CSV table of C-alpha atoms and ligand atoms in Angstrom, one decimal:
chain,number,residue,atom,x,y,z
T,132,UNK,CA,9.2,-176.9,-167.6
T,133,UNK,CA,6.3,-177.0,-165.1
T,134,UNK,CA,3.3,-177.0,-167.7
T,135,UNK,CA,1.5,-177.1,-171.1
T,136,UNK,CA,-2.0,-176.0,-172.4
T,137,UNK,CA,-4.1,-178.3,-173.8
T,138,UNK,CA,-7.2,-177.7,-175.9
T,139,UNK,CA,-8.3,-181.0,-175.5
T,140,UNK,CA,-10.5,-183.6,-177.3
T,141,UNK,CA,-9.1,-186.4,-175.1
T,142,UNK,CA,-10.8,-186.4,-171.7
T,143,UNK,CA,-9.4,-184.5,-168.8
T,144,UNK,CA,-7.9,-187.9,-167.0
T,145,UNK,CA,-6.2,-189.0,-170.6
T,146,UNK,CA,-4.9,-185.6,-170.9
T,147,UNK,CA,-4.0,-185.8,-167.3
T,148,UNK,CA,-2.2,-189.2,-167.6
T,149,UNK,CA,-0.3,-187.9,-170.6
T,150,UNK,CA,1.0,-184.6,-168.8
T,151,UNK,CA,2.1,-186.7,-165.7
T,152,UNK,CA,4.3,-188.9,-167.9
T,153,UNK,CA,6.1,-185.8,-169.2
T,154,UNK,CA,6.8,-185.1,-165.7
T,155,UNK,CA,4.7,-181.6,-165.4
T,156,UNK,CA,3.5,-180.2,-162.3
T,157,UNK,CA,0.4,-178.8,-164.0
T,158,UNK,CA,-1.7,-179.0,-167.1
T,159,UNK,CA,-4.4,-176.3,-168.0
T,160,UNK,CA,-7.5,-177.7,-170.0
T,161,UNK,CA,-8.4,-175.0,-172.6
T,162,UNK,CA,-11.4,-176.3,-174.8
T,163,UNK,CA,-12.8,-173.6,-176.9
T,164,UNK,CA,-15.8,-171.2,-175.7
T,165,UNK,CA,-19.3,-171.3,-176.8
T,166,UNK,CA,-18.8,-168.7,-179.4
T,167,UNK,CA,-16.9,-171.3,-181.4
T,168,UNK,CA,-19.7,-173.9,-181.9
T,169,UNK,CA,-17.9,-175.2,-185.2
T,170,UNK,CA,-15.0,-176.3,-182.7
T,171,UNK,CA,-17.5,-177.9,-179.9
T,172,UNK,CA,-17.4,-174.7,-178.0
T,173,UNK,CA,-18.5,-175.1,-174.3
T,174,UNK,CA,-21.0,-172.5,-172.5
T,175,UNK,CA,-20.8,-171.7,-168.8
T,176,UNK,CA,-22.7,-175.0,-167.6
T,177,UNK,CA,-20.4,-177.2,-169.5
T,178,UNK,CA,-17.3,-175.7,-168.1
T,179,UNK,CA,-18.9,-176.0,-164.9
T,180,UNK,CA,-19.4,-179.6,-165.0
T,181,UNK,CA,-15.5,-179.7,-166.7
T,182,UNK,CA,-14.7,-178.1,-163.3
T,183,UNK,CA,-16.1,-181.2,-161.4
T,184,UNK,CA,-14.6,-183.4,-163.4
T,185,UNK,CA,-11.3,-182.0,-162.8
T,186,UNK,CA,-12.1,-181.9,-159.2
T,187,UNK,CA,-12.4,-185.6,-159.6
T,188,UNK,CA,-9.2,-185.9,-161.5
T,189,UNK,CA,-7.2,-184.2,-159.3
T,190,UNK,CA,-8.3,-186.0,-156.2
T,191,UNK,CA,-7.1,-189.5,-158.0
T,192,UNK,CA,-3.8,-187.6,-158.9
T,193,UNK,CA,-3.3,-186.6,-155.0
T,194,UNK,CA,-4.3,-190.2,-154.0
T,195,UNK,CA,-1.7,-191.9,-156.4
T,196,UNK,CA,1.0,-189.0,-155.0
T,197,UNK,CA,1.5,-187.6,-158.5
T,198,UNK,CA,2.8,-184.0,-158.4
T,199,UNK,CA,0.6,-183.1,-161.2
T,200,UNK,CA,-2.5,-181.2,-160.9
T,201,UNK,CA,-5.0,-179.9,-163.7
T,202,UNK,CA,-5.7,-176.6,-163.9
T,203,UNK,CA,-9.4,-175.2,-165.0
T,204,UNK,CA,-9.1,-172.7,-167.9
T,205,UNK,CA,-10.6,-172.0,-171.4
T,206,UNK,CA,-9.7,-170.7,-174.7
T,207,UNK,CA,-11.9,-167.8,-174.5
T,208,UNK,CA,-13.1,-166.8,-178.1
T,209,UNK,CA,-12.5,-162.9,-178.6
T,210,UNK,CA,-14.4,-160.6,-181.0
T,211,UNK,CA,-12.8,-158.5,-183.3
T,212,UNK,CA,-13.3,-155.7,-180.7
T,213,UNK,CA,-11.7,-157.7,-178.0
T,214,UNK,CA,-14.3,-159.0,-176.2
T,215,UNK,CA,-15.0,-162.2,-174.6
T,216,UNK,CA,-18.1,-164.6,-175.6
T,217,UNK,CA,-18.7,-165.9,-171.8
T,218,UNK,CA,-19.8,-164.6,-168.4
T,219,UNK,CA,-17.2,-162.7,-166.4
T,220,UNK,CA,-18.0,-164.8,-163.5
T,221,UNK,CA,-17.5,-168.3,-165.1
T,222,UNK,CA,-14.3,-166.9,-166.0
T,223,UNK,CA,-13.3,-165.7,-162.9
T,224,UNK,CA,-13.7,-168.7,-161.0
T,225,UNK,CA,-11.0,-170.4,-163.6
T,226,UNK,CA,-7.1,-170.8,-162.8
T,227,UNK,CA,-6.1,-169.0,-166.0
T,228,UNK,CA,-7.7,-167.8,-169.3
T,229,UNK,CA,-6.6,-167.8,-172.6
T,230,UNK,CA,-8.0,-165.3,-175.2
T,231,UNK,CA,-7.9,-165.5,-178.9
T,232,UNK,CA,-9.5,-164.2,-181.9
T,233,UNK,CA,-11.2,-166.9,-184.7
T,234,UNK,CA,-12.6,-164.4,-186.9
T,235,UNK,CA,-11.9,-161.4,-189.4
T,236,UNK,CA,-8.4,-163.1,-189.7
T,237,UNK,CA,-8.2,-162.4,-193.3
T,238,UNK,CA,-8.0,-158.6,-192.6
T,239,UNK,CA,-5.1,-156.9,-194.3
T,240,UNK,CA,-5.3,-153.5,-192.6
T,241,UNK,CA,-3.2,-152.9,-189.4
T,242,UNK,CA,-5.0,-154.8,-186.3
T,243,UNK,CA,-3.3,-153.0,-183.5
T,244,UNK,CA,-6.2,-151.9,-182.0
T,245,UNK,CA,-7.7,-155.0,-181.8
T,246,UNK,CA,-4.8,-156.4,-179.8
T,247,UNK,CA,-4.6,-153.6,-177.4
T,248,UNK,CA,-8.4,-153.9,-176.5
T,249,UNK,CA,-7.9,-157.7,-175.9
T,250,UNK,CA,-5.1,-157.2,-173.7
T,251,UNK,CA,-7.0,-154.2,-172.0
T,252,UNK,CA,-9.7,-157.0,-171.1
T,253,UNK,CA,-9.4,-158.0,-167.5
T,254,UNK,CA,-11.2,-161.5,-168.2
T,255,UNK,CA,-7.8,-162.6,-170.1
T,256,UNK,CA,-4.3,-163.4,-168.9
T,257,UNK,CA,-2.9,-165.0,-171.8
T,258,UNK,CA,-3.3,-164.2,-175.6
T,259,UNK,CA,-3.2,-167.0,-177.5
T,260,UNK,CA,-2.1,-167.8,-181.5
T,261,UNK,CA,-1.7,-164.0,-181.6
T,262,UNK,CA,-1.6,-163.6,-185.6
T,263,UNK,CA,-3.9,-166.3,-186.3
T,264,UNK,CA,-1.5,-167.7,-188.7
T,265,UNK,CA,-2.1,-171.3,-190.3
T,266,UNK,CA,0.2,-172.6,-192.4
T,267,UNK,CA,-0.5,-172.7,-196.4
T,268,UNK,CA,-4.1,-171.6,-195.3
T,269,UNK,CA,-3.9,-168.0,-194.0
T,270,UNK,CA,-1.1,-165.4,-193.7
T,271,UNK,CA,-2.3,-164.1,-190.4
T,272,UNK,CA,-3.0,-160.3,-189.1
T,273,UNK,CA,-0.6,-157.8,-189.1
T,274,UNK,CA,0.2,-155.0,-186.2
T,275,UNK,CA,2.4,-152.5,-184.9
T,276,UNK,CA,3.7,-155.8,-182.8
T,277,UNK,CA,6.1,-153.5,-180.7
T,278,UNK,CA,3.2,-151.7,-179.3
T,279,UNK,CA,1.3,-154.7,-178.7
T,280,UNK,CA,4.0,-156.4,-176.9
T,281,UNK,CA,4.9,-153.4,-174.8
T,282,UNK,CA,1.3,-152.8,-173.9
T,283,UNK,CA,1.5,-156.8,-172.7
T,284,UNK,CA,4.6,-156.3,-170.9
T,285,UNK,CA,2.9,-152.7,-169.3
T,286,UNK,CA,-0.4,-155.2,-168.2
T,287,UNK,CA,2.2,-157.9,-167.3
T,288,UNK,CA,0.2,-160.5,-169.4
T,289,UNK,CA,1.4,-163.1,-171.8
T,290,UNK,CA,1.4,-163.7,-175.5
T,291,UNK,CA,1.7,-167.3,-176.6
T,292,UNK,CA,4.0,-169.4,-178.8
T,293,UNK,CA,1.6,-172.0,-180.2
T,294,UNK,CA,3.6,-174.8,-180.9
T,295,UNK,CA,0.9,-176.8,-183.1
T,296,UNK,CA,2.9,-177.3,-186.2
T,297,UNK,CA,0.8,-175.6,-188.5
T,298,UNK,CA,0.8,-172.5,-186.3
T,299,UNK,CA,4.0,-171.7,-184.8
T,300,UNK,CA,2.6,-168.4,-183.9
T,301,UNK,CA,4.3,-166.1,-182.6
T,302,UNK,CA,7.2,-166.7,-185.5
T,303,UNK,CA,10.9,-166.2,-184.6
T,304,UNK,CA,11.1,-162.1,-185.8
T,305,UNK,CA,8.1,-161.6,-183.7
T,306,UNK,CA,9.6,-163.3,-180.7
T,307,UNK,CA,12.5,-161.0,-180.8
T,308,UNK,CA,10.5,-158.0,-180.6
T,309,UNK,CA,8.6,-159.6,-177.6
T,310,UNK,CA,11.7,-160.4,-175.9
T,311,UNK,CA,13.0,-156.5,-176.2
T,312,UNK,CA,9.3,-155.5,-174.8
T,313,UNK,CA,10.1,-157.8,-172.0
T,314,UNK,CA,6.4,-159.0,-171.6
T,315,UNK,CA,5.4,-162.7,-170.6
T,316,UNK,CA,5.6,-165.5,-173.0
T,317,UNK,CA,3.3,-168.6,-172.5
T,318,UNK,CA,4.2,-172.0,-174.5
T,319,UNK,CA,1.4,-173.7,-175.9
T,320,UNK,CA,0.6,-176.8,-177.6
T,321,UNK,CA,-3.0,-176.5,-178.9
T,322,UNK,CA,-3.2,-180.3,-178.0
T,323,UNK,CA,-6.2,-181.8,-179.3
T,324,UNK,CA,-5.4,-185.1,-177.9
T,325,UNK,CA,-2.8,-186.7,-175.6
T,326,UNK,CA,-0.2,-187.6,-178.5
T,327,UNK,CA,-0.1,-184.0,-179.2
T,328,UNK,CA,1.4,-182.6,-176.0
T,329,UNK,CA,4.8,-183.4,-177.7
T,330,UNK,CA,4.2,-179.9,-179.6
T,331,UNK,CA,5.7,-178.5,-176.6
T,332,UNK,CA,9.0,-179.3,-178.2
T,333,UNK,CA,8.2,-176.7,-181.0
T,334,UNK,CA,7.1,-174.0,-178.4
T,335,UNK,CA,10.3,-174.5,-176.5
T,336,UNK,CA,12.6,-174.3,-179.7
T,337,UNK,CA,11.3,-171.2,-180.7
T,338,UNK,CA,11.5,-169.6,-177.1
T,339,UNK,CA,15.2,-170.7,-177.1
T,340,UNK,CA,16.0,-169.5,-180.7
T,341,UNK,CA,14.8,-166.3,-179.5
T,342,UNK,CA,16.6,-166.3,-176.3
T,343,UNK,CA,13.5,-165.5,-174.2
T,344,UNK,CA,14.9,-165.8,-170.8
T,345,UNK,CA,13.4,-168.4,-168.4
T,346,UNK,CA,12.2,-165.8,-165.9
T,347,UNK,CA,9.8,-164.4,-168.8
T,348,UNK,CA,8.2,-168.0,-169.6
T,349,UNK,CA,4.7,-168.4,-167.6
T,350,UNK,CA,5.2,-172.2,-167.9
T,351,UNK,CA,8.7,-172.2,-165.9
T,352,UNK,CA,6.6,-170.7,-162.9
T,353,UNK,CA,5.8,-173.3,-160.2
T,354,UNK,CA,2.0,-173.8,-159.8
T,355,UNK,CA,2.0,-171.5,-156.7
T,356,UNK,CA,3.7,-168.8,-158.7
T,357,UNK,CA,1.7,-169.3,-161.6
T,358,UNK,CA,-1.6,-168.8,-159.5
T,359,UNK,CA,0.1,-165.5,-157.8
T,360,UNK,CA,0.7,-164.3,-161.1
T,361,UNK,CA,-2.9,-164.5,-162.1
T,362,UNK,CA,-4.0,-163.1,-159.1
T,363,UNK,CA,-2.0,-160.1,-159.2
T,364,UNK,CA,-3.0,-159.8,-162.7
T,365,UNK,CA,-6.5,-160.0,-162.1
T,366,UNK,CA,-6.4,-157.5,-158.9
T,367,UNK,CA,-4.5,-155.0,-161.0
T,368,UNK,CA,-6.8,-155.1,-164.2
T,369,UNK,CA,-8.8,-152.0,-164.9
T,370,UNK,CA,-12.6,-152.9,-165.1
C,500,ZN,ZN1,-7.7,-171.1,-181.3
């Protein structure tokens, strides 16, 4: 395991410290984007400011001889039509982009088309907490998941296992379908502070239970491999 995704309320330096202790090679900071004001979503200038903070933290890590580096990312809000709420240029500067739905999550009709639209969006490489389910609160969306995962595989994009205990999304039955489709899988923690990085154990356990091969798990890539993958996906994306 080389990495973890984090939606941090802790400072970048605190998240980096916790990730270094866990022996990771990289951590991506994935705060919410501006459309999600209720969750403290950040806009383009704030994202760039965070980028400067990350440069400073990486410089400190380098001087200390740590292998960990902090990657610039964001959990960009997707509209039900699969559109992002940030400027494409700001997203293109990032190391990796996670896209997530946060609205119209109680629909009972089939939502396959919104997933297809989101995956086709050239701005994102990972579809985060795909169903939008939350334990004892929301059932999550339904879709023709085989079609969704096949589309992710065709575009060489990833779907996430969100290890946050209330989410555990994708679920084991859907991971079975994802494995058959051969799409990439990203393990996330949805951490809102350094102590929650331990939720990686739940993501990893789901991947193991579903027998997802390491070669399909985004987090098992080295930092160089990850950056090459993102570059290749961006270059092949249809605008
Ligand atoms: Zn989210």
